[in-house]
Amino acid sequence: MSIQKPISVAKVGGMYFGGKEITVSGQAPEDVPLPGGGTQTITRNGDFCFGQMYAQYVLLAEPKARYPMLLWHGGGLNGSNWEDTPDGRPGWQWFFLNQGHSVYVSDAAERGRATWPRFPDIMPGYPEFRDKGRAWTWFRIGPSYTTDPAGRVAYPESKFPAAGFDILAKQTNPRWRQSEAMVEQAYAEYLGHFPQGCVITGHSQGGHFAVRALTRFPETVKALVLLEPYFQKNTLEHLDVAALRGVPQIIIWGDYLDSDQAWVNQRNTTQRYADTLNAAGCDITVLDLPALGIKGNSHMLHNDVNSDQIAGMAQRWMSERGLMR
Amino acid sequence: MSIQKPISVAKVGGMYFGGKEITVSGQAPEDVPLPGGGTQTITRNGDFCFGQMYAQYVLLAEPKARYPMLLWHGGGLNGSNWEDTPDGRPGWQWFFLNQGHSVYVSDAAERGRATWPRFPDIMPGYPEFRDKGRAWTWFRIGPSYTTDPAGRVAYPESKFPAAGFDILAKQTNPRWRQSEAMVEQAYAEYLGHFPQGCVITGHSQGGHFAVRALTRFPETVKALVLLEPYFQKNTLEHLDVAALRGVPQIIIWGDYLDSDQAWVNQRNTTQRYADTLNAAGCDITVLDLPALGIKGNSHMLHNDVNSDQIAGMAQRWMSERGLMR
């Protein structure tokens, strides 16, 4: 499965979707203190857009896939997470382009090139900045983190490219906890760009939004590839099981889930989702990589050193489901 | 000059450059008030990266250009401004790919996929959010703006696609006024990726950073295309004129500069720059589009309805300078 041959590309570009207009008026200029002393004058009035999202696209001249593939990043990240891996290998964007998919890499509302609005007046609440130590343990790279890279402990069989961890940290993108409805609405408007259908690959929080999108637009979403989806409280609301029967889904889990009860809970929740849908005649595949003998994957399956192997499993599954021409 | 034929692409991806590590410690959690009532707890401690920049790349299998082209966006924007134009036409990224350049589209530090750090503690100072009315007049689309699109007044011959103005507003990216040195440092590290040389196309503030980059790395930067460069106070410091003799530059200006003395001053400053360098044997071309009979261009030359015409002028100039194979 070489990924080094040139590809024939019909178009490259980037677009915006969704968003709202807001007018702020009647606010007096405010002098805010600067850390080193002195003040900076902030002017708040005017018209602004917020809540829009962004997608870059690479369209193949002769795609082999029936539908374009949409890559939806996880929370606290942006679309760059699908490009070069933290250790500089080709990412899933390039992998699937090579397999014959036209690929869209999006930035959810408020993240990356979607840009972000002033807070807390336009965007309610304050953004969360994930620190590197939290990323190290939450992403299940290892049990303990230190500022000094030499002191960081990875799991013995960890497949995350630890030397590239600081690059992953550079991709880390502030996000809001209060913005779920806004982000989901922009994704809904994004899907309007694909009347002929699309396949969504969603990682973590992106998996939540992908299932929400499928629930709302089962005629548009032709398949889901879910990498450790992080279901939020409304993910499973209003599931119209009958409408989902024709939409195959694959859910892939890495290793070390037992390191944090929150991950165990997530796996259990998605398993109930899969079982419920399969019992109703849907086609949901769950891959537990360690059970298949593939040990050591972190939450960042598509960044891990065996990212191509996992992409290949998703690719094979798509071929078997008739999603390639 | 068709831009519709497929191109043969060797690689697509995205990378990060530069940035610094910072450790925040000893800060107590802070309960900050939310607009609708209640509070949100902010935790500040941990290790973070900041000041990095991002670039996506599309590498041609057989480039006709001698060097890759780097597109550097203006202030208050990000790299998406080089992709689809606000009215949905192919942007300069696609134009130059079609002309045979491998193209890198970057997001300066603190913008777009480069992501942004917490402020004012990690990033000193507060970001600026450009409102739509300011963009309308400052970008010289027209003399007056209203929230209602029907009430906005464009210049009679304006070439900005006014119906796409709200898309341009969606691209608008907060930026800091205090971060110039940080942004410049990341650009310097980015240039380290091009030991074989590159051509930089810089718009507005991106033109400032492009000239700074040329000043620091005259062996790496093989040519500059400057779209209405906005020189900042240190742009013209430490010009080693002798080192710049082999590096051709073209500076392009649109219409309506007289609408704001700041634009007149910028044109005069860049004209002095060009005159000084040309008197010392450099090769600096200045195109005043209205003087050439091309009326109505805004500050957003590469977004205007004649964006391909202007790109074609830059392309012809590069051909004449021997920058194509």
XYZ file of C-alpha atoms in Angstrom:
650
model
C 0.000 0.000 0.000
C 2.461 2.631 -1.216
C 1.630 6.205 -0.318
C 4.415 7.761 -2.355
C 3.019 7.931 -5.877
C 1.767 11.308 -7.190
C -1.966 11.908 -7.248
C -3.983 13.761 -9.883
C -5.792 16.663 -8.252
C -8.705 18.562 -9.788
C -8.906 21.334 -7.211
C -7.432 22.563 -3.934
C -8.939 25.281 -1.779
C -10.672 26.244 1.424
C -14.172 27.446 2.366
C -16.284 28.688 5.278
C -19.680 27.420 6.416
C -22.310 28.670 8.854
C -21.836 31.360 11.449
C -23.961 34.198 12.699
C -23.804 37.963 12.573
C -23.776 40.001 15.750
C -23.794 43.756 16.350
C -22.232 45.098 19.536
C -23.086 48.702 20.333
C -23.121 51.191 23.159
C -20.008 49.846 24.861
C -17.532 52.450 26.101
C -13.852 51.834 25.347
C -12.246 49.970 28.237
C -8.702 50.402 29.534
C -7.460 46.979 30.590
C -4.255 46.479 32.587
C -1.187 44.962 30.920
C 0.979 42.514 32.876
C 4.119 44.649 32.630
C 2.311 47.801 33.637
C 0.273 50.314 31.701
C -3.040 49.678 30.002
C -4.470 48.770 26.612
C -7.667 50.310 25.317
C -10.214 47.740 24.114
C -12.999 48.836 21.782
C -15.888 46.419 21.629
C -18.427 47.939 19.250
C -19.124 46.868 15.703
C -20.414 44.021 13.570
C -18.772 40.607 13.853
C -19.252 37.060 12.561
C -18.918 34.108 14.907
C -19.686 30.419 14.969
C -18.544 29.718 11.396
C -16.388 26.716 10.533
C -13.690 26.142 7.936
C -12.754 23.308 5.592
C -9.864 22.871 3.211
C -10.379 20.436 0.376
C -8.255 18.390 -2.019
C -10.455 17.016 -4.798
C -9.128 14.169 -6.898
C -9.475 14.239 -10.681
C -10.621 10.610 -10.641
C -11.660 9.561 -7.139
C -11.990 5.853 -6.500
C -14.213 6.435 -3.476
C -17.917 6.930 -4.103
C -18.073 9.876 -1.679
C -15.646 12.496 -0.425
C -14.171 11.841 3.011
C -14.590 14.465 5.715
C -12.017 14.377 8.537
C -13.416 15.811 11.812
C -10.821 16.493 14.530
C -11.143 15.962 18.265
C -11.709 18.515 21.025
C -8.839 20.849 21.858
C -7.302 20.324 18.425
C -7.904 21.476 14.862
C -7.734 19.977 11.382
C -3.932 20.039 11.281
C -4.065 16.926 13.443
C -4.962 14.939 10.261
C -1.981 16.220 8.296
C 1.643 15.340 9.042
C 1.870 13.180 12.177
C 3.697 14.602 15.210
C 6.802 12.655 14.152
C 6.608 13.970 10.599
C 5.103 11.040 8.729
C 2.207 11.475 6.275
C -1.083 11.650 8.147
C -4.535 10.300 7.407
C -5.277 13.152 4.999
C -2.506 11.969 2.689
C -3.266 8.290 3.288
C -6.856 8.588 2.122
C -5.988 10.873 -0.788
C -3.670 8.102 -1.921
C -6.417 5.532 -1.543
C -8.606 7.511 -3.919
C -10.754 9.668 -1.631
C -11.271 13.377 -2.168
C -10.552 14.693 1.335
C -11.926 17.653 3.296
C -10.076 18.635 6.482
C -12.186 20.957 8.606
C -11.677 23.143 11.655
C -14.721 23.124 13.938
C -16.280 26.461 14.841
C -14.053 28.487 17.215
C -10.925 26.471 16.312
C -8.077 26.804 13.805
C -8.903 28.788 10.689
C -12.536 28.956 11.766
C -11.172 31.684 14.071
C -12.736 32.612 17.413
C -14.909 35.356 18.844
C -14.348 37.687 21.752
C -15.380 36.280 25.114
C -17.229 36.197 27.363
C -19.484 38.803 25.708
C -19.918 37.248 22.223
C -18.861 33.705 23.078
C -20.317 32.922 26.501
C -17.751 31.617 28.910
C -14.003 31.157 28.879
C -11.863 28.882 26.736
C -10.053 25.870 28.084
C -6.326 25.507 27.379
C -5.252 21.886 27.719
C -1.822 21.672 29.288
C 0.752 19.187 28.096
C 0.651 17.046 31.208
C -3.095 16.570 30.865
C -2.676 15.658 27.200
C 0.016 13.098 28.033
C -2.144 11.184 30.494
C -5.622 11.830 29.022
C -4.454 10.710 25.571
C -3.050 7.599 27.269
C 0.497 8.076 26.101
C 1.764 7.211 29.537
C 1.079 7.326 33.256
C 3.178 10.352 34.200
C 4.483 13.553 32.689
C 7.260 15.975 33.535
C 8.307 19.233 31.942
C 11.661 17.659 31.111
C 11.044 15.252 28.218
C 13.569 12.842 29.744
C 11.349 12.393 32.801
C 8.133 11.562 30.970
C 6.963 7.990 31.391
C 5.250 6.328 28.430
C 3.446 2.999 28.628
C 5.898 0.167 27.890
C 4.304 -0.726 24.556
C 3.136 2.808 23.715
C 2.812 3.452 19.998
C 2.539 7.216 20.353
C 5.666 8.840 18.853
C 6.806 10.394 22.126
C 9.580 12.397 20.455
C 6.844 14.225 18.546
C 4.756 15.035 21.606
C 5.743 18.700 21.593
C 4.455 18.985 18.020
C 1.106 17.597 19.154
C 1.180 20.225 21.902
C 1.657 22.934 19.248
C -1.565 21.728 17.566
C -3.471 22.110 20.826
C -6.279 24.577 20.285
C -8.282 26.390 22.953
C -11.965 25.469 22.995
C -15.072 26.302 24.912
C -17.167 23.914 26.957
C -20.350 25.913 26.317
C -20.281 25.893 22.514
C -21.542 22.452 21.580
C -24.794 23.632 19.952
C -22.946 26.300 17.971
C -20.333 23.852 16.726
C -22.991 21.310 15.804
C -24.983 23.903 13.863
C -21.941 24.844 11.763
C -21.307 21.157 11.017
C -24.945 20.891 9.899
C -24.455 23.781 7.466
C -21.202 22.203 6.277
C -23.058 18.997 5.420
C -25.312 21.022 3.143
C -22.304 21.209 0.814
C -22.562 17.453 0.154
C -25.968 16.743 -1.406
C -24.465 13.681 -3.123
C -23.301 12.251 0.193
C -20.087 11.959 2.170
C -18.209 9.703 4.581
C -17.220 11.219 7.935
C -14.172 10.113 9.899
C -14.436 11.589 13.369
C -11.931 11.432 16.199
C -12.943 11.823 19.865
C -15.225 14.881 20.131
C -15.357 14.833 16.312
C -16.953 11.405 16.638
C -19.680 12.898 18.808
C -20.424 15.518 16.180
C -20.270 12.891 13.432
C -22.950 10.766 15.145
C -25.056 13.881 15.716
C -24.682 14.714 12.010
C -25.681 11.195 11.019
C -28.710 11.400 13.295
C -29.827 14.649 11.649
C -28.820 13.844 8.059
C -28.925 10.075 7.512
C -29.399 10.578 3.768
C -26.212 12.634 3.459
C -23.880 10.649 5.691
C -23.077 7.382 3.903
C -20.709 5.876 6.495
C -18.928 6.737 9.728
C -15.394 5.901 10.807
C -15.218 6.672 14.528
C -11.835 6.792 16.237
C -12.375 6.553 19.982
C -15.530 8.670 19.761
C -16.215 10.719 22.858
C -19.984 10.669 23.192
C -21.453 13.675 24.944
C -24.706 13.693 26.824
C -26.897 14.333 23.779
C -25.081 12.017 21.364
C -27.607 9.261 21.778
C -30.730 11.397 21.809
C -33.313 10.993 19.052
C -31.663 8.051 17.354
C -33.943 7.091 14.463
C -32.661 3.558 14.195
C -34.698 2.779 11.084
C -33.092 5.658 9.198
C -29.598 4.469 10.152
C -29.944 0.944 8.747
C -28.218 1.735 5.482
C -25.280 3.551 7.034
C -22.365 1.328 8.061
C -20.196 2.462 10.951
C -16.878 1.319 12.350
C -15.653 2.214 15.840
C -11.977 1.717 16.706
C -10.490 1.635 20.215
C -6.854 1.718 21.281
C -5.120 0.458 24.404
C -4.881 1.385 28.099
C -8.549 2.347 28.478
C -8.431 1.029 32.026
C -6.079 3.849 32.979
C -9.054 6.187 33.448
C -12.641 5.286 34.330
C -13.858 7.986 31.923
C -12.443 5.974 29.020
C -14.007 2.763 30.301
C -17.316 4.587 30.496
C -16.937 5.900 26.963
C -16.184 2.472 25.572
C -19.174 1.035 27.410
C -21.435 3.797 26.099
C -20.362 3.304 22.490
C -20.717 -0.470 22.909
C -24.323 0.014 24.026
C -24.814 2.291 20.994
C -23.389 -0.372 18.675
C -25.366 -3.189 20.301
C -28.628 -1.215 20.137
C -28.165 -0.380 16.484
C -26.990 -3.856 15.492
C -29.964 -5.411 17.275
C -32.156 -3.195 15.081
C -30.508 -4.359 11.877
C -27.793 -1.734 11.486
C -24.201 -2.519 10.506
C -21.861 -1.367 13.258
C -18.374 -2.855 13.567
C -16.351 -2.371 16.738
C -12.601 -2.965 16.571
C -10.823 -3.411 19.892
C -7.214 -3.208 18.730
C -5.605 -4.899 21.765
C -8.065 -7.788 21.417
C -6.848 -8.108 17.819
C -3.268 -8.291 19.047
C -2.432 -4.665 18.225
C -1.078 -3.308 21.486
C -0.050 0.113 22.665
C -2.254 2.524 20.755
C -3.026 5.833 22.448
C -6.137 7.957 22.053
C -4.346 9.486 19.042
C -4.717 6.404 16.836
C -4.130 8.397 13.656
C -0.935 9.922 15.083
C 0.517 6.703 16.498
C 3.431 5.020 14.729
C 1.060 2.421 13.250
C -1.334 5.095 11.921
C -1.120 3.690 8.391
C -1.974 0.209 9.655
C -5.130 1.503 11.339
C -6.046 3.641 8.326
C -5.617 0.530 6.227
C -8.112 -1.330 8.413
C -10.645 1.467 7.931
C -9.907 1.482 4.195
C -10.452 -2.274 3.913
C -13.719 -1.967 5.855
C -14.892 0.771 3.456
C -14.015 -1.398 0.455
C -15.991 -4.295 1.913
C -18.997 -1.976 2.420
C -19.035 -0.993 -1.244
C -17.866 2.546 -0.588
C -15.197 2.395 -3.299
C -16.060 2.413 -7.007
C -4.260 30.792 -18.800
C -6.628 27.976 -17.834
C -6.763 27.057 -14.165
C -9.046 24.066 -14.573
C -6.721 21.249 -15.602
C -5.768 18.629 -12.982
C -2.338 18.896 -11.389
C 0.010 16.094 -10.419
C 0.711 16.302 -6.694
C 3.580 14.554 -4.912
C 2.510 15.343 -1.340
C -0.067 17.229 0.706
C 0.243 17.933 4.403
C 0.736 20.437 7.175
C 3.522 21.234 9.642
C 4.421 23.424 12.636
C 7.486 25.622 13.085
C 8.997 27.511 16.011
C 7.313 28.255 19.294
C 8.435 28.217 22.891
C 7.670 26.175 25.966
C 6.342 27.811 29.103
C 5.517 26.418 32.531
C 2.862 28.140 34.616
C 2.795 27.123 38.256
C 1.540 28.212 41.635
C -1.650 29.815 40.326
C -4.788 29.120 42.337
C -7.915 28.140 40.372
C -9.964 31.247 39.615
C -13.749 31.502 39.489
C -14.614 33.912 36.701
C -18.139 35.296 36.218
C -20.246 34.137 33.282
C -22.438 36.646 31.433
C -25.704 34.829 32.181
C -24.856 34.377 35.848
C -22.790 31.804 37.656
C -19.070 31.278 37.382
C -16.554 29.128 35.533
C -13.435 27.822 37.210
C -10.236 28.557 35.276
C -7.134 26.511 35.981
C -3.937 28.113 34.767
C -1.112 25.788 35.743
C 0.782 23.472 33.458
C 3.135 23.354 30.496
C 2.110 25.035 27.262
C 3.559 25.833 23.831
C 3.058 29.260 22.295
C 4.403 31.308 19.428
C 4.531 28.449 16.915
C 3.287 28.869 13.347
C 1.632 26.500 10.893
C 1.952 25.804 7.177
C 0.020 23.503 4.885
C 1.781 22.444 1.715
C 0.876 21.098 -1.701
C 4.010 19.830 -3.452
C 3.884 19.283 -7.195
C 5.320 16.132 -8.716
C 7.017 18.211 -11.423
C 7.128 21.876 -10.437
C 7.898 24.364 -13.178
C 8.976 26.986 -10.666
C 12.556 26.868 -9.415
C 11.466 27.424 -5.807
C 8.355 26.736 -3.762
C 6.067 29.707 -3.226
C 5.183 30.725 0.315
C 1.948 32.700 0.736
C 2.023 34.969 3.828
C -1.337 36.459 4.828
C -2.066 39.946 6.140
C -2.816 41.080 9.710
C -6.156 40.100 11.165
C -6.472 37.195 8.748
C -5.045 33.709 8.309
C -3.906 31.519 5.436
C -7.459 30.725 4.310
C -7.425 34.149 2.692
C -5.289 32.635 -0.130
C -7.733 29.804 -0.815
C -11.205 30.261 -2.319
C -11.966 33.956 -2.807
C -14.846 35.474 -0.803
C -17.100 35.027 -3.851
C -16.082 31.397 -4.257
C -13.597 31.566 -7.123
C -10.223 29.787 -6.981
C -7.733 31.862 -5.004
C -4.033 32.514 -5.440
C -3.106 29.169 -3.882
C -4.804 27.337 -6.752
C -3.645 29.842 -9.364
C 0.023 29.341 -8.547
C -0.313 25.576 -8.180
C -1.660 25.618 -11.725
C 1.244 27.728 -12.886
C 3.658 25.102 -11.632
C 4.624 26.296 -8.145
C 4.613 24.052 -5.105
C 2.666 26.216 -2.652
C 2.850 26.592 1.130
C -0.013 28.460 2.836
C 0.929 29.441 6.365
C -0.842 30.808 9.419
C 1.333 33.268 11.329
C 1.928 32.616 15.023
C -1.217 33.199 17.113
C -3.536 32.905 14.069
C -5.511 30.131 12.386
C -4.139 26.649 12.917
C -1.079 28.090 14.627
C -3.537 28.421 17.558
C -3.221 31.040 20.306
C -2.085 31.223 23.903
C -3.912 32.391 26.983
C -3.679 36.127 27.609
C -2.610 38.375 29.121
C -0.463 36.042 31.242
C 1.256 33.984 28.509
C 0.625 36.326 25.574
C 1.106 39.857 26.903
C -1.805 42.128 26.109
C -5.221 41.653 24.585
C -6.174 40.646 21.059
C -7.767 42.999 18.584
C -10.984 41.939 16.827
C -11.452 43.886 13.616
C -15.115 44.722 13.107
C -16.728 44.522 9.693
C -17.196 48.265 9.304
C -13.498 48.854 9.889
C -12.624 46.164 7.351
C -14.959 47.689 4.752
C -13.332 51.127 4.873
C -9.748 50.162 5.802
C -9.608 47.605 2.983
C -10.894 50.380 0.684
C -13.959 48.531 -0.496
C -16.042 51.667 -0.093
C -16.511 54.861 1.879
C -19.298 53.749 4.216
C -20.617 50.619 5.872
C -23.911 49.622 7.457
C -24.984 46.431 9.194
C -27.615 45.966 6.482
C -25.730 44.851 3.342
C -28.147 46.919 1.216
C -26.906 50.091 2.854
C -23.189 49.542 2.323
C -21.599 51.931 -0.152
C -18.803 50.575 -2.359
C -16.589 52.744 -4.549
C -18.194 53.119 -8.000
C -15.544 51.049 -9.769
C -14.796 48.738 -6.806
C -13.495 45.335 -7.820
C -14.008 43.763 -4.400
C -16.773 41.131 -4.627
C -19.096 42.905 -2.189
C -21.547 40.004 -2.082
C -18.733 37.935 -0.575
C -17.839 40.460 2.104
C -19.386 38.416 4.895
C -17.159 35.485 3.921
C -14.119 37.731 4.260
C -15.463 38.690 7.683
C -15.589 34.997 8.638
C -11.858 34.764 7.835
C -11.116 37.635 10.192
C -8.735 36.423 12.864
C -7.976 38.104 16.202
C -4.367 39.260 16.526
C -2.181 40.994 19.029
C -0.404 44.285 18.551
C 2.420 43.282 20.902
C 3.506 40.082 19.164
C 5.575 41.262 16.217
C 8.893 39.846 17.447
C 7.298 36.497 18.279
C 5.638 36.225 14.871
C 8.852 37.198 13.112
C 10.839 34.603 15.034
C 8.453 31.825 13.968
C 8.724 32.961 10.347
C 12.520 32.793 10.692
C 12.285 29.189 11.903
C 9.862 28.418 9.073
C 12.423 29.641 6.539
C 14.879 27.108 7.911
C 12.717 24.519 6.130
C 13.816 25.906 2.738
C 17.593 25.557 2.469
C 17.227 25.398 -1.318
C 15.385 28.723 -1.412
C 11.838 29.978 -1.740
C 9.747 32.832 -3.124
C 7.555 34.712 -0.649
C 4.301 36.395 -1.605
C 3.252 38.637 1.268
C 0.079 40.647 1.642
C -0.132 43.707 3.900
C 1.404 42.768 7.297
C 2.671 39.614 5.576
C 4.678 41.915 3.306
C 6.310 43.449 6.356
C 7.349 40.032 7.628
C 8.488 39.026 4.133
C 10.854 42.011 3.901
C 12.112 41.286 7.418
C 12.722 37.672 6.362
C 14.583 38.797 3.242
C 16.711 41.151 5.336
C 17.662 38.317 7.677
C 17.946 35.514 5.106
C 18.871 36.986 1.709
C 20.345 33.650 0.607
C 17.091 31.793 1.256
C 14.570 34.270 -0.131
C 14.930 34.284 -3.924
C 12.196 36.822 -4.760
C 9.413 38.796 -3.111
C 5.920 39.522 -4.398
C 4.503 42.233 -2.140
C 0.796 43.019 -2.287
C 0.228 46.391 -0.657
C 2.882 45.675 1.988
C 2.233 47.364 5.300
C 5.673 48.330 6.527
C 5.986 48.544 10.280
C 8.448 50.663 12.113
C 11.335 48.207 11.958
C 10.772 47.008 8.388
C 13.507 49.200 6.985
C 16.047 48.695 9.757
C 19.363 47.051 8.966
C 18.850 46.800 5.206
C 22.014 45.241 3.802
C 21.506 46.588 0.310
C 24.467 44.722 -1.141
C 23.021 41.383 -0.028
C 19.678 42.184 -1.644
C 21.027 42.850 -5.140
C 20.264 39.400 -6.460
C 16.726 39.255 -5.093
C 14.074 40.755 -7.395
C 10.975 42.231 -5.798
C 7.643 43.420 -7.143
C 5.299 45.682 -5.177
C 1.675 46.027 -6.315
C -0.757 48.757 -5.263
C -4.506 48.988 -5.824
C -6.848 51.967 -6.011
C -8.331 54.574 -3.652
C -5.184 55.025 -1.567
C -6.114 58.681 -1.139
C -9.103 57.626 0.968
C -6.870 57.363 4.049
C -3.599 59.178 4.746
C -2.218 56.001 6.331
C -2.326 54.315 2.915
C -0.675 57.304 1.229
C 2.065 57.120 3.849
C 2.526 53.397 3.263
C 2.825 53.843 -0.478
C 5.338 56.639 0.026
C 7.362 54.530 2.450
C 7.527 51.556 0.115
C 8.385 53.877 -2.784
C 11.352 55.192 -0.798
C 12.329 51.590 -0.081
C 12.149 50.745 -3.796
C 14.005 53.897 -4.850
C 16.763 53.332 -2.288
C 17.276 49.733 -3.331
C 17.081 50.446 -7.067
C 19.621 53.275 -6.709
C 21.945 50.678 -5.155
C 21.564 48.279 -8.055
C 18.673 46.140 -6.830
C 15.740 45.078 -9.019
C 12.517 46.399 -7.499
C 9.413 46.825 -9.665
C 6.469 48.893 -8.439
C 3.105 48.401 -10.137
C 0.527 51.115 -9.572
C -2.539 49.395 -10.997
C -4.670 52.524 -11.552
C -1.757 54.149 -13.422
C -1.771 51.064 -15.665
C -5.463 51.581 -16.355
C -6.632 48.889 -13.886
C -9.111 50.725 -11.694
C -11.048 49.783 -8.598
C -8.802 47.340 -6.744
C -9.155 47.208 -2.967
C -6.490 46.332 -0.416
C -7.534 42.715 -1.002
C -6.001 42.472 -4.478
C -5.941 38.675 -4.372
C -9.638 38.560 -3.417
C -10.871 41.124 -5.945
C -12.789 39.980 -9.029
C -9.648 40.474 -11.169
C -7.473 38.429 -8.777
C -6.376 36.122 -11.610
C -5.336 39.113 -13.734
C -3.115 40.416 -10.938
C -1.720 36.954 -10.194
C -0.950 36.693 -13.905
C 1.056 39.920 -13.744
C 3.081 38.522 -10.836
C 3.518 35.240 -12.694
C 4.765 37.007 -15.841
C 7.188 39.048 -13.746
C 8.534 35.843 -12.141
C 8.989 34.266 -15.573
C 10.916 37.305 -16.775
C 13.176 37.087 -13.693
C 14.129 33.505 -14.491
C 12.227 32.041 -11.562
C 10.576 29.362 -13.704
C 12.483 26.393 -15.088
